[in-house]
Amino acid sequence: MTPTDFKTNLTVKIDGDPWQVIEFQHVKPGKGAAFVRAKLRNLATGAVVESSYNPNTKMEQAKIERQNMQYLYETDGMYAFMDNETFEQTELSKEQLGDALNFLIDNMMVKVMSFEGRILGVDLPNTVILQVTECEPGVRGNTATGATKNATMQTGYTIKVPLFIEEGEYLSIDTRTGDYIQRASEADYQTQFEAQ
């Protein structure tokens, strides 16, 4: 493949590491040759870089394997995941999980990503449902459009929510941005623990 084949979320192999295309743009300057400008994330280190590529550069697509696993528990900074078919367990470090820790709850089903036998981290669904454990009470009559307050979720993650949200409610959260989407039900919350 070449950089002209780039698509968002496509993974390519560069210097032995898997990189995911975050965004890209085909550039045709008035003078000189066309090129592809891209922002890529190293799936092994989390580093994000912006680079320009000659559209004819040969590249290899990175084959990322995703395995359904259940998150079990954390011990001494290591997080255990289990394959529900083989009951084989895998441990990941805080560094491998990165921001996913903000959204990870016991018994949740996730996809553990690996590349050439090396575990990279977890691929979360685009949205997760978490319970509010702490938030300031909504002030009566305070209905300013777009006004928000802080809410702490069961994972310890703090987000901005509308004023009407109360403790104990379930919220749908975008794992890509970390933002509140909408209220959710307890039934929606329970579906996260079922095998995909």
Tab-separated table of C-alpha atoms in Angstrom:
chain	number	residue	atom	x	y	z
A	1	MET	CA	0.000	0.000	0.000
A	2	THR	CA	0.983	3.682	-0.272
A	3	PRO	CA	0.006	6.847	1.702
A	4	THR	CA	-2.665	7.542	-0.962
A	5	ASP	CA	-4.534	4.535	0.541
A	6	PHE	CA	-4.713	6.143	4.025
A	7	LYS	CA	-8.079	6.014	5.800
A	8	THR	CA	-8.905	7.107	9.360
A	9	ASN	CA	-8.057	4.293	11.858
A	10	LEU	CA	-6.020	2.354	9.270
A	11	THR	CA	-2.877	0.839	10.830
A	12	VAL	CA	0.487	0.797	9.059
A	13	LYS	CA	3.861	-0.632	10.037
A	14	ILE	CA	6.662	1.965	10.302
A	15	ASP	CA	10.103	0.983	11.674
A	16	GLY	CA	8.636	-2.221	13.125
A	17	ASP	CA	5.894	-0.433	15.121
A	18	PRO	CA	2.164	-0.256	14.386
A	19	TRP	CA	0.865	3.278	13.725
A	20	GLN	CA	-2.789	4.259	13.430
A	21	VAL	CA	-3.894	7.015	11.043
A	22	ILE	CA	-5.753	9.669	13.084
A	23	GLU	CA	-6.223	12.146	10.229
A	24	PHE	CA	-4.721	12.750	6.800
A	25	GLN	CA	-4.863	15.166	3.891
A	26	HIS	CA	-3.787	14.906	0.258
A	27	VAL	CA	-1.848	18.103	-0.584
A	28	LYS	CA	-1.237	19.348	-4.139
A	29	PRO	CA	0.881	22.509	-3.916
A	30	GLY	CA	0.981	24.939	-6.862
A	31	LYS	CA	4.659	24.107	-7.396
A	32	GLY	CA	6.383	20.822	-6.629
A	33	ALA	CA	5.101	17.307	-6.155
A	34	ALA	CA	1.901	16.293	-4.355
A	35	PHE	CA	2.266	14.702	-0.910
A	36	VAL	CA	0.175	13.237	1.905
A	37	ARG	CA	0.210	14.974	5.299
A	38	ALA	CA	-0.884	12.677	8.128
A	39	LYS	CA	-1.218	12.577	11.898
A	40	LEU	CA	-0.396	9.100	13.223
A	41	ARG	CA	-0.487	7.493	16.691
A	42	ASN	CA	2.083	4.867	17.665
A	43	LEU	CA	-0.055	2.066	19.138
A	44	ALA	CA	2.916	0.700	21.092
A	45	THR	CA	3.969	3.960	22.807
A	46	GLY	CA	0.958	6.266	22.420
A	47	ALA	CA	3.135	8.943	20.765
A	48	VAL	CA	1.399	11.112	18.153
A	49	VAL	CA	3.374	12.560	15.233
A	50	GLU	CA	2.561	14.605	12.150
A	51	SER	CA	4.500	13.721	9.008
A	52	SER	CA	4.471	14.255	5.273
A	53	TYR	CA	4.801	11.302	2.920
A	54	ASN	CA	5.601	10.927	-0.756
A	55	PRO	CA	2.378	9.432	-2.226
A	56	ASN	CA	4.409	6.664	-3.922
A	57	THR	CA	6.159	5.432	-0.725
A	58	LYS	CA	5.548	1.707	-0.260
A	59	MET	CA	4.150	0.844	3.177
A	60	GLU	CA	3.014	-2.331	4.873
A	61	GLN	CA	-0.366	-2.540	6.580
A	62	ALA	CA	-0.048	-3.518	10.268
A	63	LYS	CA	-2.201	-6.505	11.220
A	64	ILE	CA	-3.614	-5.736	14.655
A	65	GLU	CA	-5.257	-8.660	16.397
A	66	ARG	CA	-8.188	-7.937	18.693
A	67	GLN	CA	-9.233	-10.551	21.224
A	68	ASN	CA	-12.426	-10.349	23.311
A	69	MET	CA	-11.477	-10.373	26.992
A	70	GLN	CA	-13.060	-9.534	30.312
A	71	TYR	CA	-11.421	-7.083	32.701
A	72	LEU	CA	-11.085	-8.776	36.106
A	73	TYR	CA	-9.104	-6.749	38.668
A	74	GLU	CA	-6.047	-4.605	39.438
A	75	THR	CA	-3.150	-5.678	41.674
A	76	ASP	CA	-0.019	-3.571	42.284
A	77	GLY	CA	-0.514	-1.498	39.120
A	78	MET	CA	-1.112	-4.535	36.879
A	79	TYR	CA	-4.551	-5.085	35.333
A	80	ALA	CA	-5.785	-8.642	34.690
A	81	PHE	CA	-7.899	-9.618	31.674
A	82	MET	CA	-9.321	-13.064	30.905
A	83	ASP	CA	-10.234	-14.814	27.681
A	84	ASN	CA	-13.708	-16.252	28.436
A	85	GLU	CA	-13.180	-19.216	26.108
A	86	THR	CA	-9.727	-20.438	27.175
A	87	PHE	CA	-9.760	-18.819	30.669
A	88	GLU	CA	-6.211	-17.681	29.905
A	89	GLN	CA	-5.282	-14.476	31.748
A	90	THR	CA	-3.199	-11.556	30.504
A	91	GLU	CA	-1.840	-8.687	32.594
A	92	LEU	CA	-1.414	-5.156	31.263
A	93	SER	CA	0.378	-2.232	32.883
A	94	LYS	CA	-0.994	1.249	33.557
A	95	GLU	CA	1.180	2.530	30.668
A	96	GLN	CA	-0.298	-0.006	28.229
A	97	LEU	CA	-3.839	1.004	29.212
A	98	GLY	CA	-3.332	4.790	29.209
A	99	ASP	CA	-6.613	6.751	29.113
A	100	ALA	CA	-8.650	3.524	28.956
A	101	LEU	CA	-8.306	3.392	32.769
A	102	ASN	CA	-10.796	6.274	32.996
A	103	PHE	CA	-13.502	4.017	31.585
A	104	LEU	CA	-12.597	0.500	32.753
A	105	ILE	CA	-14.892	-1.223	35.258
A	106	ASP	CA	-14.663	-4.726	36.759
A	107	ASN	CA	-16.064	-7.499	34.523
A	108	MET	CA	-16.376	-5.190	31.473
A	109	MET	CA	-15.828	-6.841	28.082
A	110	VAL	CA	-13.092	-5.201	25.952
A	111	LYS	CA	-10.868	-6.102	23.014
A	112	VAL	CA	-7.185	-6.584	23.890
A	113	MET	CA	-5.031	-5.475	20.937
A	114	SER	CA	-1.788	-7.184	19.998
A	115	PHE	CA	0.698	-6.806	17.162
A	116	GLU	CA	3.134	-9.585	16.215
A	117	GLY	CA	2.658	-11.202	19.635
A	118	ARG	CA	3.188	-7.927	21.547
A	119	ILE	CA	0.235	-6.611	23.575
A	120	LEU	CA	-0.503	-2.951	22.827
A	121	GLY	CA	-3.460	-2.169	25.060
A	122	VAL	CA	-7.238	-2.332	24.944
A	123	ASP	CA	-9.709	-1.212	22.320
A	124	LEU	CA	-12.746	0.145	24.169
A	125	PRO	CA	-16.169	0.549	22.629
A	126	ASN	CA	-16.752	4.148	21.397
A	127	THR	CA	-19.169	4.672	24.285
A	128	VAL	CA	-19.286	3.272	27.808
A	129	ILE	CA	-21.881	3.671	30.527
A	130	LEU	CA	-20.674	4.662	33.985
A	131	GLN	CA	-22.438	5.541	37.212
A	132	VAL	CA	-22.120	8.977	38.835
A	133	THR	CA	-20.688	8.554	42.353
A	134	GLU	CA	-20.351	12.227	43.241
A	135	CYS	CA	-21.634	15.540	41.879
A	136	GLU	CA	-22.745	18.921	43.095
A	137	PRO	CA	-26.513	19.211	43.497
A	138	GLY	CA	-28.328	20.998	40.674
A	139	VAL	CA	-29.391	24.500	41.666
A	140	ARG	CA	-33.153	25.082	41.262
A	141	GLY	CA	-33.969	27.632	38.622
A	142	ASN	CA	-30.425	27.517	37.246
A	143	THR	CA	-31.264	26.601	33.662
A	144	ALA	CA	-28.631	28.575	31.801
A	145	THR	CA	-28.209	26.967	28.409
A	146	GLY	CA	-25.019	24.962	28.208
A	147	ALA	CA	-24.219	25.373	31.925
A	148	THR	CA	-22.303	22.421	33.366
A	149	LYS	CA	-20.937	21.072	36.634
A	150	ASN	CA	-18.364	18.405	37.519
A	151	ALA	CA	-19.406	14.812	38.127
A	152	THR	CA	-17.116	12.031	39.359
A	153	MET	CA	-17.759	8.638	37.809
A	154	GLN	CA	-17.295	5.234	39.499
A	155	THR	CA	-13.804	4.924	37.965
A	156	GLY	CA	-12.698	8.201	39.581
A	157	TYR	CA	-12.845	10.016	36.241
A	158	THR	CA	-14.327	13.540	36.419
A	159	ILE	CA	-16.365	14.984	33.547
A	160	LYS	CA	-18.509	18.049	32.846
A	161	VAL	CA	-22.238	17.256	32.852
A	162	PRO	CA	-25.469	19.287	32.539
A	163	LEU	CA	-26.859	20.733	35.792
A	164	PHE	CA	-29.791	18.264	35.971
A	165	ILE	CA	-27.530	15.186	36.424
A	166	GLU	CA	-27.634	13.660	39.925
A	167	GLU	CA	-25.614	11.125	41.934
A	168	GLY	CA	-26.451	7.498	41.176
A	169	GLU	CA	-27.467	8.149	37.546
A	170	TYR	CA	-25.922	6.232	34.654
A	171	LEU	CA	-24.314	8.244	31.881
A	172	SER	CA	-23.187	7.381	28.381
A	173	ILE	CA	-19.628	8.683	27.786
A	174	ASP	CA	-17.600	8.917	24.558
A	175	THR	CA	-14.308	7.078	25.204
A	176	ARG	CA	-12.561	8.892	22.316
A	177	THR	CA	-13.149	12.387	23.750
A	178	GLY	CA	-14.050	11.616	27.376
A	179	ASP	CA	-17.226	13.710	27.022
A	180	TYR	CA	-20.754	13.193	28.392
A	181	ILE	CA	-23.237	12.116	25.690
A	182	GLN	CA	-26.543	11.413	27.465
A	183	ARG	CA	-28.266	9.701	30.369
A	184	ALA	CA	-28.479	5.916	30.220
A	185	SER	CA	-30.386	3.175	32.031
A	186	GLU	CA	-29.167	0.478	34.408
A	187	ALA	CA	-30.093	-2.093	31.718
A	188	ASP	CA	-27.743	-0.319	29.259
A	189	TYR	CA	-25.038	-0.401	31.945
A	190	GLN	CA	-25.440	-4.178	32.397
A	191	THR	CA	-24.971	-4.923	28.668
A	192	GLN	CA	-21.266	-3.939	28.972
A	193	PHE	CA	-20.620	-7.166	30.873
A	194	GLU	CA	-21.978	-9.457	28.166
A	195	ALA	CA	-19.693	-11.136	25.640
A	196	GLN	CA	-19.835	-9.452	22.207
